[in-house]
Short mmCIF file of C-alpha atoms in Angstrom, two decimals:
data_model
loop_
_atom_site.label_atom_id
_atom_site.label_comp_id
_atom_site.label_asym_id
_atom_site.label_seq_id
_atom_site.Cartn_x
_atom_site.Cartn_y
_atom_site.Cartn_z
CA UNK A 1 0.00 0.00 0.00
CA UNK A 2 2.74 2.48 1.03
CA UNK A 3 4.84 1.65 -2.02
CA UNK A 4 1.83 2.20 -4.29
CA UNK A 5 1.20 5.57 -2.67
CA UNK A 6 4.83 6.57 -3.18
CA UNK A 7 4.66 5.46 -6.80
CA UNK A 8 1.44 7.43 -7.27
CA UNK A 9 3.02 10.49 -5.65
CA UNK A 10 5.92 10.28 -8.10
CA UNK A 11 3.48 10.01 -11.00
CA UNK A 12 1.54 13.00 -9.70
CA UNK A 13 4.75 15.00 -9.36
CA UNK A 14 5.84 14.05 -12.88
CA UNK A 15 2.43 14.97 -14.31
CA UNK A 16 2.43 18.29 -12.45
CA UNK A 17 5.88 19.14 -13.81
CA UNK A 18 4.85 18.15 -17.34
CA UNK A 19 1.66 20.23 -17.07
CA UNK A 20 3.76 23.17 -15.93
CA UNK A 21 6.08 22.75 -18.94
CA UNK A 22 3.13 22.49 -21.36
CA UNK A 23 1.43 25.54 -19.85
CA UNK A 24 4.67 27.47 -20.17
CA UNK A 25 4.88 26.40 -23.83
CA UNK A 26 1.25 27.43 -24.43
CA UNK A 27 2.02 30.84 -22.96
CA UNK A 28 5.00 31.07 -25.30
CA UNK A 29 2.88 30.13 -28.34
CA UNK A 30 0.20 32.69 -27.46
CA UNK A 31 2.81 35.36 -27.00
CA UNK A 32 4.42 34.39 -30.34
CA UNK A 33 1.04 34.52 -32.13
CA UNK A 34 0.38 37.97 -30.72
CA UNK A 35 3.85 39.01 -31.80
CA UNK A 36 3.22 37.81 -35.39
CA UNK A 37 0.13 40.03 -35.68
CA UNK A 38 1.79 43.08 -34.17
CA UNK A 39 5.08 42.69 -36.03
CA UNK A 40 3.46 42.08 -39.45
CA UNK A 41 1.42 45.28 -39.07
CA UNK A 42 4.57 47.09 -38.09
CA UNK A 43 6.62 45.92 -41.09
CA UNK A 44 3.76 46.71 -43.51
CA UNK A 45 3.67 50.23 -42.18
CA UNK A 46 7.45 50.52 -42.48
CA UNK A 47 7.32 49.18 -46.06
CA UNK A 48 4.78 51.86 -47.03
CA UNK A 49 6.98 54.51 -45.49
CA UNK A 50 10.06 53.26 -47.35
CA UNK A 51 8.30 53.24 -50.75
CA UNK A 52 6.77 56.65 -50.10
CA UNK A 53 10.29 57.82 -49.36
CA UNK A 54 11.50 56.34 -52.66
CA UNK A 55 8.66 58.01 -54.59
CA UNK A 56 9.48 61.28 -52.93
CA UNK A 57 13.16 60.99 -53.83
CA UNK A 58 12.31 60.15 -57.48
CA UNK A 59 9.99 63.15 -57.69
CA UNK A 60 12.69 65.40 -56.26
CA UNK A 61 15.30 64.06 -58.70
CA UNK A 62 12.90 64.49 -61.65
CA UNK A 63 12.12 68.09 -60.68
CA UNK A 64 15.82 68.82 -60.28
CA UNK A 65 16.64 67.38 -63.73
CA UNK A 66 13.75 69.22 -65.39
CA UNK A 67 14.97 72.41 -63.80
CA UNK A 68 18.49 71.79 -65.13
CA UNK A 69 17.17 71.29 -68.68
CA UNK A 70 15.07 74.45 -68.53
CA UNK A 71 17.99 76.48 -67.20
CA UNK A 72 20.24 75.18 -69.99
CA UNK A 73 17.61 76.02 -72.61
CA UNK A 74 17.09 79.50 -71.23
CA UNK A 75 20.82 80.20 -71.08
CA UNK A 76 21.49 79.04 -74.64
CA UNK A 77 18.45 80.81 -75.97
CA UNK A 78 19.57 84.05 -74.38
CA UNK A 79 23.06 83.71 -75.82
CA UNK A 80 21.76 82.94 -79.32
CA UNK A 81 19.16 85.72 -79.20
CA UNK A 82 21.87 88.20 -78.20
CA UNK A 83 24.14 87.03 -81.03
CA UNK A 84 21.23 87.08 -83.49
CA UNK A 85 20.40 90.66 -82.52
CA UNK A 86 24.02 91.75 -83.03
CA UNK A 87 24.14 90.06 -86.44
CA UNK A 88 20.92 91.73 -87.57
CA UNK A 89 22.23 95.15 -86.57
CA UNK A 90 25.55 94.49 -88.31
CA UNK A 91 23.77 93.31 -91.45
CA UNK A 92 21.54 96.37 -91.50
CA UNK A 93 24.53 98.71 -91.19
CA UNK A 94 26.50 96.77 -93.78
CA UNK A 95 23.62 96.91 -96.31
CA UNK A 96 23.29 100.67 -95.76
CA UNK A 97 27.06 101.11 -96.34
CA UNK A 98 26.86 98.92 -99.44
CA UNK A 99 24.07 101.03 -100.86
CA UNK A 100 26.05 104.25 -100.09
CA UNK A 101 29.16 102.82 -101.78
CA UNK A 102 27.17 101.80 -104.84
CA UNK A 103 25.73 105.31 -105.20
CA UNK A 104 29.18 106.82 -104.79
CA UNK A 105 30.30 105.11 -107.99
CA UNK A 106 28.01 107.41 -109.91
CA UNK A 107 29.64 110.62 -108.56
CA UNK A 108 31.32 112.51 -111.47
CA UNK A 109 33.02 115.24 -109.48
CA UNK A 110 36.53 114.11 -108.55
CA UNK A 111 36.77 115.98 -105.28
CA UNK A 112 33.34 114.82 -104.10
CA UNK A 113 34.13 111.23 -105.18
CA UNK A 114 37.37 111.31 -103.16
CA UNK A 115 35.51 112.55 -100.14
CA UNK A 116 32.88 109.81 -100.43
CA UNK A 117 35.53 107.15 -100.90
CA UNK A 118 37.28 108.27 -97.72
CA UNK A 119 34.00 108.13 -95.79
CA UNK A 120 33.27 104.67 -97.12
CA UNK A 121 36.74 103.49 -96.19
CA UNK A 122 36.42 104.90 -92.66
CA UNK A 123 32.97 103.37 -92.20
CA UNK A 124 34.13 99.97 -93.48
CA UNK A 125 37.03 100.07 -91.04
CA UNK A 126 34.64 100.76 -88.14
CA UNK A 127 31.81 98.54 -89.37
CA UNK A 128 30.62 95.91 -86.81
CA UNK A 129 30.14 93.42 -89.62
CA UNK A 130 33.90 93.00 -89.85
CA UNK A 131 34.35 92.56 -86.07
CA UNK A 132 31.47 90.11 -85.69
CA UNK A 133 32.13 86.38 -85.06
CA UNK A 134 30.16 84.29 -87.49
CA UNK A 135 30.16 81.20 -85.27
CA UNK A 136 27.34 80.50 -82.80
CA UNK A 137 28.42 81.12 -79.22
CA UNK A 138 26.55 78.01 -78.00
CA UNK A 139 25.64 74.70 -79.51
CA UNK A 140 22.19 73.27 -79.88
CA UNK A 141 23.53 69.99 -78.50
CA UNK A 142 21.56 68.87 -75.39
CA UNK A 143 22.80 65.28 -75.25
CA UNK A 144 24.69 65.94 -72.01
CA UNK A 145 21.32 66.22 -70.31
CA UNK A 146 20.00 62.89 -71.50
CA UNK A 147 19.50 60.01 -69.05
CA UNK A 148 19.75 56.26 -69.07
CA UNK A 149 18.10 54.64 -66.06
CA UNK A 150 18.50 51.05 -67.24
CA UNK A 151 20.86 50.20 -64.35
CA UNK A 152 18.66 51.98 -61.87
CA UNK A 153 15.62 50.11 -63.19
CA UNK A 154 17.45 46.86 -62.65
CA UNK A 155 18.33 47.94 -59.12
CA UNK A 156 14.72 48.87 -58.42
CA UNK A 157 13.53 45.59 -59.88
CA UNK A 158 16.03 43.81 -57.62
CA UNK A 159 14.68 45.44 -54.47
CA UNK A 160 14.04 42.85 -51.79
CA UNK A 161 13.74 42.52 -48.07
CA UNK A 162 16.88 43.34 -46.12
CA UNK A 163 18.55 40.12 -44.97
CA UNK A 164 17.92 39.82 -41.24
CA UNK A 165 21.03 38.93 -39.22
CA UNK A 166 20.97 35.37 -38.07
CA UNK A 167 20.66 34.57 -34.40
CA UNK A 168 23.99 34.49 -32.54
CA UNK A 169 24.99 31.41 -30.57
CA UNK A 170 25.94 31.88 -26.93
CA UNK A 171 28.81 29.59 -25.92
CA UNK A 172 28.20 28.49 -22.30
CA UNK A 173 31.74 27.10 -22.09
CA UNK A 174 33.19 30.55 -22.76
CA UNK A 175 30.84 32.28 -20.32
CA UNK A 176 32.27 33.07 -16.90
CA UNK A 177 30.57 33.76 -13.57
CA UNK A 178 33.01 35.12 -10.98
CA UNK A 179 33.45 38.01 -8.55
CA UNK A 180 29.81 39.08 -8.90
CA UNK A 181 30.35 39.59 -12.60
CA UNK A 182 29.12 37.60 -15.59
CA UNK A 183 30.98 37.49 -18.90
CA UNK A 184 28.77 36.32 -21.77
CA UNK A 185 30.46 35.20 -25.02
CA UNK A 186 28.80 34.38 -28.34
CA UNK A 187 29.56 33.85 -32.02
CA UNK A 188 27.71 34.13 -35.33
CA UNK A 189 26.80 30.91 -37.15
CA UNK A 190 28.37 32.42 -40.28
CA UNK A 191 30.27 35.60 -41.10
CA UNK A 192 28.08 38.66 -41.64
CA UNK A 193 29.95 41.87 -42.51
CA UNK A 194 26.77 43.95 -42.32
CA UNK A 195 26.39 43.53 -38.56
CA UNK A 196 26.82 46.86 -36.81
CA UNK A 197 26.39 45.88 -33.16
CA UNK A 198 24.82 43.43 -30.72
CA UNK A 199 22.17 43.72 -28.02
CA UNK A 200 22.52 41.67 -24.83
CA UNK A 201 19.48 41.09 -22.62
CA UNK A 202 19.47 39.49 -19.18
CA UNK A 203 17.20 38.90 -16.23
CA UNK A 204 17.32 37.18 -12.88
CA UNK A 205 15.29 34.07 -12.16
CA UNK A 206 14.95 31.26 -9.67
CA UNK A 207 14.04 28.69 -12.33
CA UNK A 208 16.55 26.50 -14.09
CA UNK A 209 16.14 25.63 -17.75
CA UNK A 210 14.24 27.60 -20.39
CA UNK A 211 13.03 31.10 -19.47
CA UNK A 212 9.39 31.37 -18.49
CA UNK A 213 6.92 33.80 -19.99
CA UNK A 214 4.96 34.49 -16.82
CA UNK A 215 6.04 35.28 -13.29
CA UNK A 216 9.45 36.50 -14.38
CA UNK A 217 11.32 39.77 -14.03
CA UNK A 218 11.61 42.07 -17.03
CA UNK A 219 14.56 41.72 -19.38
CA UNK A 220 17.27 44.32 -18.89
CA UNK A 221 19.16 45.50 -21.96
CA UNK A 222 22.71 46.44 -22.92
CA UNK A 223 22.82 48.03 -26.39
CA UNK A 224 25.54 48.94 -28.92
CA UNK A 225 27.99 46.16 -28.05
CA UNK A 226 30.62 46.07 -30.80
CA UNK A 227 32.38 42.82 -29.86
CA UNK A 228 31.18 39.27 -29.35
CA UNK A 229 31.39 39.25 -25.56
CA UNK A 230 30.32 41.51 -22.73
CA UNK A 231 30.91 41.59 -18.98
CA UNK A 232 28.24 42.66 -16.50
CA UNK A 233 29.99 43.66 -13.29
CA UNK A 234 28.90 44.81 -9.85
CA UNK A 235 25.90 42.48 -9.80
CA UNK A 236 24.11 41.36 -6.67
CA UNK A 237 23.42 37.66 -6.93
CA UNK A 238 20.05 37.60 -5.20
CA UNK A 239 18.62 34.90 -7.45
CA UNK A 240 19.70 31.34 -8.20
CA UNK A 241 20.10 31.89 -11.95
CA UNK A 242 20.28 34.50 -14.69
CA UNK A 243 18.91 34.18 -18.24
CA UNK A 244 20.85 35.67 -21.15
CA UNK A 245 20.05 36.17 -24.83
CA UNK A 246 21.72 38.11 -27.66
CA UNK A 247 20.61 39.52 -31.01
CA UNK A 248 22.64 40.99 -33.86
CA UNK A 249 21.75 44.28 -35.57
CA UNK A 250 22.68 45.82 -38.89
CA UNK A 251 22.04 49.46 -39.81
CA UNK A 252 18.32 48.88 -40.28
CA UNK A 253 17.06 45.85 -38.41
CA UNK A 254 17.71 43.58 -35.43
CA UNK A 255 17.86 39.85 -35.95
CA UNK A 256 16.33 37.02 -33.99
CA UNK A 257 17.36 36.34 -30.42
CA UNK A 258 19.82 33.61 -29.69
CA UNK A 259 18.62 30.58 -27.81
CA UNK A 260 18.56 31.74 -24.18
CA UNK A 261 21.23 30.47 -21.83
CA UNK A 262 20.73 30.08 -18.09
CA UNK A 263 23.77 30.52 -15.84
CA UNK A 264 23.91 29.72 -12.16
CA UNK A 265 24.51 32.75 -9.91
CA UNK A 266 24.27 31.30 -6.43
CA UNK A 267 25.48 33.31 -3.47
CA UNK A 268 24.59 33.70 0.18
CA UNK A 269 21.66 36.05 0.67
CA UNK A 270 20.43 36.94 4.12
CA UNK A 271 18.97 39.83 6.06
CA UNK A 272 19.29 40.80 9.68
CA UNK A 273 16.69 39.13 11.91
CA UNK A 274 14.97 42.18 13.39
CA UNK A 275 12.48 40.10 15.37
CA UNK A 276 15.17 38.55 17.55
CA UNK A 277 17.68 41.38 17.95
CA UNK A 278 18.56 43.26 21.13
CA UNK A 279 15.93 45.83 22.09
CA UNK A 280 18.53 48.61 21.86
CA UNK A 281 19.22 47.92 18.21
CA UNK A 282 17.31 49.51 15.35
CA UNK A 283 17.42 46.94 12.57
CA UNK A 284 16.55 47.02 8.88
CA UNK A 285 17.22 44.26 6.38
CA UNK A 286 20.84 45.22 5.72
CA UNK A 287 21.73 47.71 8.43
CA UNK A 288 21.74 47.89 12.22
CA UNK A 289 22.20 50.89 14.46
CA UNK A 290 22.52 51.19 18.23
CA UNK A 291 19.51 52.97 19.70
CA UNK A 292 19.70 54.00 23.37
CA UNK A 293 15.93 54.65 23.41
CA UNK A 294 15.24 50.95 23.04
CA UNK A 295 14.02 50.93 19.46
CA UNK A 296 10.59 52.22 20.42
CA UNK A 297 10.05 53.50 16.90
CA UNK A 298 9.88 49.94 15.63
CA UNK A 299 7.70 48.37 18.31
CA UNK A 300 4.59 48.34 16.13
CA UNK A 301 6.57 46.74 13.31
CA UNK A 302 8.03 44.17 15.66
CA UNK A 303 4.68 43.33 17.27
CA UNK A 304 3.26 42.83 13.81
CA UNK A 305 5.95 40.27 13.12
CA UNK A 306 5.41 38.56 16.45
CA UNK A 307 1.67 38.29 15.87
CA UNK A 308 2.11 36.35 12.63
CA UNK A 309 1.06 32.73 12.84
CA UNK A 310 4.58 31.63 11.98
CA UNK A 311 8.00 33.21 11.58
CA UNK A 312 10.49 31.84 9.10
CA UNK A 313 14.24 31.67 8.92
CA UNK A 314 16.27 30.54 5.96
CA UNK A 315 18.59 27.58 6.23
CA UNK A 316 21.24 26.71 3.65
CA UNK A 317 20.95 22.95 3.52
CA UNK A 318 23.59 20.62 2.25
CA UNK A 319 23.70 20.20 -1.54
CA UNK A 320 20.90 18.23 -3.13
CA UNK A 321 21.53 15.63 -5.79
CA UNK A 322 21.99 18.40 -8.32
CA UNK A 323 24.86 19.78 -6.24
CA UNK A 324 23.14 23.15 -5.62
CA UNK A 325 22.37 24.22 -2.03
CA UNK A 326 18.67 24.85 -1.71
CA UNK A 327 17.45 27.46 0.81
CA UNK A 328 14.72 26.02 2.97
CA UNK A 329 12.35 27.89 5.25
CA UNK A 330 11.70 26.35 8.65
CA UNK A 331 9.23 27.51 11.24
CA UNK A 332 10.30 28.86 14.60
CA UNK A 333 8.90 25.75 16.24
CA UNK A 334 11.78 23.75 14.81
CA UNK A 335 14.37 26.10 16.28
CA UNK A 336 15.83 25.76 19.76
CA UNK A 337 13.90 27.56 22.49
CA UNK A 338 16.77 30.02 22.96
CA UNK A 339 16.11 31.61 19.56
CA UNK A 340 12.41 32.43 19.84
CA UNK A 341 11.24 35.25 17.60
CA UNK A 342 11.06 37.99 20.24
CA UNK A 343 12.83 41.17 21.22
CA UNK A 344 14.25 39.52 24.37
CA UNK A 345 16.38 37.16 22.25
CA UNK A 346 19.40 39.17 23.43
CA UNK A 347 19.50 41.38 26.48
CA UNK A 348 21.88 43.03 28.92
CA UNK A 349 25.11 44.12 27.22
CA UNK A 350 24.75 41.62 24.40
CA UNK A 351 23.88 44.19 21.74
CA UNK A 352 23.62 41.43 19.17
CA UNK A 353 21.64 40.70 16.04
CA UNK A 354 21.93 37.56 13.91
CA UNK A 355 21.31 36.91 10.26
CA UNK A 356 18.16 35.01 9.29
CA UNK A 357 20.04 32.40 7.22
CA UNK A 358 21.77 29.41 8.81
CA UNK A 359 24.88 28.15 7.04
CA UNK A 360 25.12 24.37 7.02
CA UNK A 361 27.52 23.75 4.13
CA UNK A 362 29.61 25.38 1.43
CA UNK A 363 31.77 28.48 1.18
CA UNK A 364 30.17 31.91 1.59
CA UNK A 365 31.16 35.56 1.69
CA UNK A 366 29.63 38.85 2.83
CA UNK A 367 30.87 42.33 3.66
CA UNK A 368 30.28 44.73 6.54
CA UNK A 369 30.93 48.46 6.80
CA UNK A 370 30.86 50.39 10.09
CA UNK A 371 29.82 53.99 10.56
CA UNK A 372 32.84 56.27 11.01
CA UNK A 373 31.86 57.21 14.57
CA UNK A 374 31.01 53.65 15.68
CA UNK A 375 32.59 53.13 19.11
CA UNK A 376 32.41 49.34 19.34
CA UNK A 377 31.35 46.49 17.08
CA UNK A 378 31.95 42.81 16.38
CA UNK A 379 31.54 40.77 13.21
CA UNK A 380 31.53 36.98 13.03
CA UNK A 381 29.38 33.86 13.26
CA UNK A 382 27.64 31.97 16.05
CA UNK A 383 25.68 28.81 16.66
CA UNK A 384 21.93 29.17 17.01
CA UNK A 385 22.32 28.27 20.68
CA UNK A 386 24.12 31.52 21.53
CA UNK A 387 22.71 32.60 24.90
CA UNK A 388 20.65 35.75 25.37
CA UNK A 389 23.32 37.32 27.64
CA UNK A 390 26.26 36.04 25.58
CA UNK A 391 28.49 38.41 23.65
CA UNK A 392 30.12 37.39 20.39
CA UNK A 393 33.52 35.80 20.95
CA UNK A 394 33.04 35.26 24.69
CA UNK A 395 31.69 31.73 24.33
CA UNK A 396 32.80 28.59 22.57
CA UNK A 397 29.76 28.93 20.27
CA UNK A 398 30.84 32.14 18.55
CA UNK A 399 33.84 33.50 16.62
CA UNK A 400 34.41 37.14 15.71
CA UNK A 401 36.73 40.07 15.28
CA UNK A 402 36.08 43.02 17.57
CA UNK A 403 36.79 46.71 16.99
CA UNK A 404 36.87 49.07 19.98
CA UNK A 405 37.17 52.83 19.43
CA UNK A 406 36.12 53.85 22.94
CA UNK A 407 38.72 55.03 25.46
CA UNK A 408 41.38 53.11 23.57
CA UNK A 409 41.57 51.73 20.06
CA UNK A 410 41.86 47.95 19.80
CA UNK A 411 41.34 45.40 17.06
CA UNK A 412 41.22 41.75 18.12
CA UNK A 413 40.00 38.27 17.27
CA UNK A 414 37.79 36.61 19.88
CA UNK A 415 36.62 33.08 20.64
CA UNK A 416 35.71 31.24 23.83
CA UNK A 417 36.47 34.33 25.95
CA UNK A 418 40.02 34.47 24.59
CA UNK A 419 41.44 37.43 22.73
CA UNK A 420 44.23 37.83 20.19
CA UNK A 421 45.24 41.39 19.35
CA UNK A 422 45.61 42.04 15.62
CA UNK A 423 48.52 44.17 14.46
CA UNK A 424 46.79 45.41 11.32
CA UNK A 425 44.77 48.50 10.51
CA UNK A 426 40.99 48.30 10.77
CA UNK A 427 39.68 48.37 7.17
CA UNK A 428 36.98 50.70 5.94
CA UNK A 429 34.96 47.67 4.89
CA UNK A 430 35.45 44.12 6.12
CA UNK A 431 34.92 40.91 4.16
CA UNK A 432 33.87 37.71 5.94
CA UNK A 433 34.63 34.30 4.43
CA UNK A 434 33.05 31.20 5.96
CA UNK A 435 34.04 27.73 4.79
CA UNK A 436 31.65 25.57 6.79
CA UNK A 437 32.88 22.19 5.54
CA UNK A 438 36.54 23.25 5.82
CA UNK A 439 36.01 24.69 9.31
CA UNK A 440 37.43 28.09 8.45
CA UNK A 441 36.32 31.63 9.21
CA UNK A 442 38.48 34.40 7.70
CA UNK A 443 38.30 38.17 7.73
CA UNK A 444 39.62 40.39 4.94
CA UNK A 445 40.03 44.00 3.98
CA UNK A 446 37.17 44.07 1.48
CA UNK A 447 38.95 46.56 -0.78
CA UNK A 448 42.52 45.25 -0.87
CA UNK A 449 41.62 41.62 0.01
CA UNK A 450 44.38 41.61 2.64
CA UNK A 451 43.88 38.76 5.09
CA UNK A 452 43.25 40.09 8.60
CA UNK A 453 42.75 36.88 10.56
CA UNK A 454 41.58 33.28 10.18
CA UNK A 455 39.95 30.86 12.62
CA UNK A 456 40.43 27.14 12.07
CA UNK A 457 37.87 24.95 13.78
CA UNK A 458 35.28 22.27 13.15
CA UNK A 459 31.73 23.52 13.02
CA UNK A 460 29.46 20.99 14.69
CA UNK A 461 26.25 22.95 14.22
CA UNK A 462 24.84 25.35 11.64
CA UNK A 463 26.16 28.88 12.11
CA UNK A 464 24.46 32.25 11.71
CA UNK A 465 26.18 35.50 10.73
CA UNK A 466 26.43 37.56 13.91
CA UNK A 467 26.89 41.26 14.62
CA UNK A 468 27.34 43.33 17.76
CA UNK A 469 27.22 47.12 17.71
CA UNK A 470 27.33 49.80 20.41
CA UNK A 471 27.19 53.56 19.83
CA UNK A 472 27.17 53.40 16.06
CA UNK A 473 25.93 51.30 13.20
CA UNK A 474 26.80 48.67 10.60
CA UNK A 475 25.69 48.18 7.00
CA UNK A 476 25.69 44.79 5.29
CA UNK A 477 26.30 43.60 1.72
CA UNK A 478 25.13 40.11 0.75
CA UNK A 479 24.43 38.26 -2.47
CA UNK A 480 28.15 38.14 -3.13
CA UNK A 481 30.26 35.33 -4.51
CA UNK A 482 33.51 34.42 -2.83
CA UNK A 483 36.00 36.74 -4.61
CA UNK A 484 38.67 35.04 -6.72
CA UNK A 485 41.37 36.84 -4.74
CA UNK A 486 39.99 35.37 -1.51
CA UNK A 487 39.89 31.86 -2.99
CA UNK A 488 43.51 32.23 -4.05
CA UNK A 489 44.57 33.53 -0.64
CA UNK A 490 42.74 30.70 1.08
CA UNK A 491 44.77 28.17 -0.84
CA UNK A 492 48.09 29.86 -0.10
CA UNK A 493 47.41 31.04 3.47
CA UNK A 494 45.51 28.04 4.78
CA UNK A 495 47.19 26.80 7.94
CA UNK A 496 49.72 29.66 8.04
CA UNK A 497 47.69 32.20 10.05
CA UNK A 498 46.33 32.36 13.57
CA UNK A 499 43.57 29.93 14.47
CA UNK A 500 41.11 29.35 17.24
CA UNK A 501 43.59 27.06 18.92
CA UNK A 502 46.08 29.91 19.24
CA UNK A 503 43.49 31.84 21.24
CA UNK A 504 43.37 29.11 23.88
CA UNK A 505 46.71 30.27 25.23
CA UNK A 506 45.82 33.93 25.29
CA UNK A 507 43.71 35.11 28.17
CA UNK A 508 41.42 38.04 27.90
#
C-alpha cells in the first residue's frame, strides 16, 4: 500500500511538472502569435513609409533634372538671341554702307568722289560686320542632359527585403561567472559583414532551464555592443540563476534572439533578523544601528511580526543531488527555544543581532561596513544556541573580530572568551569568508583583500552571521560570490595564520 502511494506520488509530481512545462509552452505560443500580428502590421507600415520615401526621392530628382534642362535652354536661348540681334544690326549697317558705296560710284566730281571714298573706307574700317564672329556662341547639343536609367531600373527591380542577421549562438563554455560579474560570449553561425552591433538582454530568475513567460522579471538591456562578448559587473546575486540572450543588428534591423542560456549565480543572501535582535538595536534588512531609546520607533513593526502565525528563517541545507544548495524555510517551532522570535532574544550588554540564514555547508562571503563614529562592534558567526546574555567571541559557540574605538583603540579576534590582538589596521569595509565544511572563518580587507585573521575549527552545528554594535551602526552587503582573490589567498594562506587554537593560550 505504502509503495503504491509513493509510486502514485511520483506520478503526480511528474504529471504536475509536465503540465507546468506544457502551460509554459502554451504561454509562449500565445505570446508568439500575438507578436506575429503586431510585427506584421509594423513591417507593412514601415514598407509603405520606405516606398513613399522612394517616390518622394524620385519626384525630387525628376524636378531637379527638369529644372536643369530648362535652365540650360534659357541660357542658350539668351546667348543665341543676343548674337542674333548683333548680327541683324551688323547686317543692316553693312547693307546701308553697301548702298552708299554703290551710289558713290556714280559721282562725277573728282573731289566729291574722293571725299565719299574716304567716308566709305572709314565706315568699313569701323563697321561691326567686320568685327562680328560668325560662329554660334553656343551649340544646340543637349545630349549631355540625356539620361539612361537602365541600371537603376534593374536595381529597383532587384529590391528585396533586407537580410535579417541570423541569431547568434551563446557559448556556455566561454561564459564566466566570478566576482559578482558575468561574462557572456557568443559567435555568429556564419560571417556577416553587415552587422553593426549586438544587443545583450538578461534577467534574474529562480528557475533552471528555459526562461518562463509568466512570473518573471523584465529583461534588462545592454545596447551597442561592438564585440562578441560583454561583462556585466557589480551584480548582486540575489537569485539562483540568470537568463541571457543576444541579437545581432545591422544598420536597419535587429535579428532574432539567440537561444537563451541560463547561468547559475548562487550566493549567500540573508537579512538581519529584526524580530530577535537586542531591544537597543534599530534593525533594517541590511543595516543595524545602536539605539539607546530601546528601538521604540519599531515596536509596532516588531509586534506585527510577532503576531504572525509563523516566523520563518532561511537555512542553507547541504547540496541536493543536483549539487546546488537549496534554501529552505523552517518555522520557529523547529528552532531551539533560545532563539524564539522575540525582542528579548538578546539582552543586557549583548547588543547582538543575527542573520536570518543558517549556514550548514559550502563556502560563503559577505561584507560589513561600520559607521565612522562607531565606538564598538563585532563581526563573526555563532551557533543558534548563543545565549541571550552572551556576547560574540566570549563563548565557545561564537567567533568574531572586535573593533573598539572607545577610550582606547583595539582590534582583536575573539573566541571562547580568549582574545588575540591584531597588528593590522581596521579596514573601511570588512569581508567575511566562511568555509563551513573546511572549518574556516576568515576576515579580509574588502577593498585590498588583505587577510586580517583566520579561525580554524570544526563547526558541529549550523552557524548564523552575527553582529554586535554599540554607539554606532553597521551596513551589510550580501548576495556576493567568494571573490577570486579570496579563494587564491585561502589556498596559499591556509594553515599559516592564527587559528582558534592559538586563542586558547591567550587570556582576555
